[in-house]
Amino acid sequence: VPSGEDKKTFGQVGSAPCAKKFPNLARWYKHIASFSSAEHNAWPSAGGSEEEEKNEADDLDLFGSDDEEDAEKAKVVQERLKAYQDKKAAKPGPIAKSSVILDIKPWDDETNLEEM
């Protein structure tokens, strides 16, 4: 959808540019020229006021402090660690077992393993 910036730029260009040198610009000029003056006047302006842009820039603080979020996150982590430690403490310890494994190897491949 064209905007007020297109209308402004169209007025600044004046005449159609050379299609061989500037094919994209020529195509854009032809497209904008296809609209009537009533349609040109109906196009919305391209940008908001400078005050709105300043407010948006003020809201975004890339290097700001995250102390509030960090404190809340640390509190949640501490709660989870405490719950994990309580759960781990309630679990009984491992049961001591021993395993005896007898590994029998014949002297050669002709030894009868059933007799052993």
Tab-separated table of C-alpha atoms in Angstrom:
chain	number	residue	atom	x	y	z
A	1	VAL	CA	0.000	0.000	0.000
A	2	PRO	CA	1.511	3.326	-0.990
A	3	SER	CA	1.965	5.992	1.658
A	4	GLY	CA	2.388	9.736	1.935
A	5	GLU	CA	6.144	9.246	1.528
A	6	ASP	CA	5.517	7.712	-1.911
A	7	LYS	CA	3.413	10.746	-2.850
A	8	LYS	CA	6.134	13.115	-1.623
A	9	THR	CA	8.921	11.256	-3.450
A	10	PHE	CA	6.802	11.023	-6.620
A	11	GLY	CA	6.488	14.816	-6.610
A	12	GLN	CA	10.250	15.234	-6.093
A	13	VAL	CA	11.198	12.891	-8.966
A	14	GLY	CA	9.201	14.944	-11.460
A	15	SER	CA	9.434	12.914	-14.680
A	16	ALA	CA	9.754	9.215	-15.404
A	17	PRO	CA	13.331	7.925	-14.919
A	18	CYS	CA	15.230	5.993	-17.603
A	19	ALA	CA	14.038	2.355	-17.494
A	20	LYS	CA	17.384	1.014	-18.761
A	21	LYS	CA	19.459	2.747	-16.081
A	22	PHE	CA	16.971	2.468	-13.207
A	23	PRO	CA	14.505	-0.372	-13.873
A	24	ASN	CA	13.225	-0.612	-10.290
A	25	LEU	CA	12.702	3.129	-9.973
A	26	ALA	CA	10.950	3.253	-13.354
A	27	ARG	CA	8.619	0.439	-12.297
A	28	TRP	CA	7.840	2.225	-9.003
A	29	TYR	CA	7.208	5.526	-10.833
A	30	LYS	CA	4.846	3.812	-13.277
A	31	HIS	CA	3.005	2.147	-10.386
A	32	ILE	CA	2.543	5.395	-8.440
A	33	ALA	CA	1.539	7.292	-11.600
A	34	SER	CA	-1.287	4.779	-12.151
A	35	PHE	CA	-3.187	6.186	-9.125
A	36	SER	CA	-5.497	9.196	-9.431
A	37	SER	CA	-4.941	12.402	-7.453
A	38	ALA	CA	-7.921	11.512	-5.214
A	39	GLU	CA	-6.208	8.223	-4.347
A	40	HIS	CA	-2.923	10.072	-3.739
A	41	ASN	CA	-4.653	12.300	-1.174
A	42	ALA	CA	-6.214	9.295	0.589
A	43	TRP	CA	-2.856	7.671	1.346
A	44	PRO	CA	-1.840	7.738	5.015
A	45	SER	CA	1.228	9.642	6.081
A	46	ALA	CA	4.339	7.493	6.401
A	47	GLY	CA	5.394	8.125	9.980
A	48	GLY	CA	4.064	9.212	13.335
A	49	SER	CA	4.998	12.338	15.168
A	50	GLU	CA	8.490	12.837	16.531
A	51	GLU	CA	7.126	12.766	20.075
A	52	GLU	CA	5.779	9.228	19.566
A	53	GLU	CA	9.162	8.116	18.250
A	54	LYS	CA	10.894	9.629	21.303
A	55	ASN	CA	8.501	7.826	23.655
A	56	GLU	CA	9.175	4.515	21.928
A	57	ALA	CA	12.917	5.122	22.183
A	58	ASP	CA	12.620	5.967	25.885
A	59	ASP	CA	10.722	2.752	26.614
A	60	LEU	CA	13.503	0.586	25.242
A	61	ASP	CA	16.473	0.503	27.612
A	62	LEU	CA	19.016	-1.997	26.303
A	63	PHE	CA	21.554	-1.388	29.050
A	64	GLY	CA	19.087	-0.998	31.896
A	65	SER	CA	19.139	-2.793	35.200
A	66	ASP	CA	17.310	-6.082	35.667
A	67	ASP	CA	17.573	-6.018	39.482
A	68	GLU	CA	13.859	-6.557	40.005
A	69	GLU	CA	13.791	-9.570	37.718
A	70	ASP	CA	17.045	-10.932	39.147
A	71	ALA	CA	15.776	-10.752	42.725
A	72	GLU	CA	12.561	-12.528	41.802
A	73	LYS	CA	14.453	-15.151	39.810
A	74	ALA	CA	16.874	-15.761	42.696
A	75	LYS	CA	13.937	-16.222	45.067
A	76	VAL	CA	12.344	-18.818	42.761
A	77	VAL	CA	15.669	-20.646	42.381
A	78	GLN	CA	16.139	-20.767	46.166
A	79	GLU	CA	12.621	-22.155	46.638
A	80	ARG	CA	13.235	-24.865	44.047
A	81	LEU	CA	16.598	-25.802	45.570
A	82	LYS	CA	15.036	-26.072	49.026
A	83	ALA	CA	12.221	-28.278	47.692
A	84	TYR	CA	14.776	-30.479	45.911
A	85	GLN	CA	16.936	-30.817	49.045
A	86	ASP	CA	13.867	-31.736	51.158
A	87	LYS	CA	12.811	-34.352	48.617
A	88	LYS	CA	16.333	-35.750	48.444
A	89	ALA	CA	16.626	-35.927	52.262
A	90	ALA	CA	13.338	-37.852	52.563
A	91	LYS	CA	14.568	-40.525	50.172
A	92	PRO	CA	16.219	-43.542	51.893
A	93	GLY	CA	19.899	-44.144	51.226
A	94	PRO	CA	21.159	-46.858	48.901
A	95	ILE	CA	20.931	-50.476	50.050
A	96	ALA	CA	24.332	-52.131	50.342
A	97	LYS	CA	24.585	-55.200	48.126
A	98	SER	CA	27.421	-57.294	46.899
A	99	SER	CA	27.672	-59.213	43.649
A	100	VAL	CA	29.706	-62.330	43.040
A	101	ILE	CA	30.509	-63.082	39.441
A	102	LEU	CA	32.254	-66.287	38.413
A	103	ASP	CA	33.945	-65.987	35.072
A	104	ILE	CA	34.971	-69.398	33.755
A	105	LYS	CA	37.306	-69.538	30.779
A	106	PRO	CA	38.368	-72.755	29.082
A	107	TRP	CA	42.015	-73.427	28.227
A	108	ASP	CA	41.289	-74.076	24.582
A	109	ASP	CA	38.366	-74.347	22.211
A	110	GLU	CA	38.024	-78.149	22.601
A	111	THR	CA	37.331	-78.058	26.361
A	112	ASN	CA	33.861	-79.339	27.282
A	113	LEU	CA	32.154	-76.591	29.273
A	114	GLU	CA	29.423	-78.912	30.599
A	115	GLU	CA	32.013	-81.052	32.443
A	116	MET	CA	33.548	-78.013	34.049
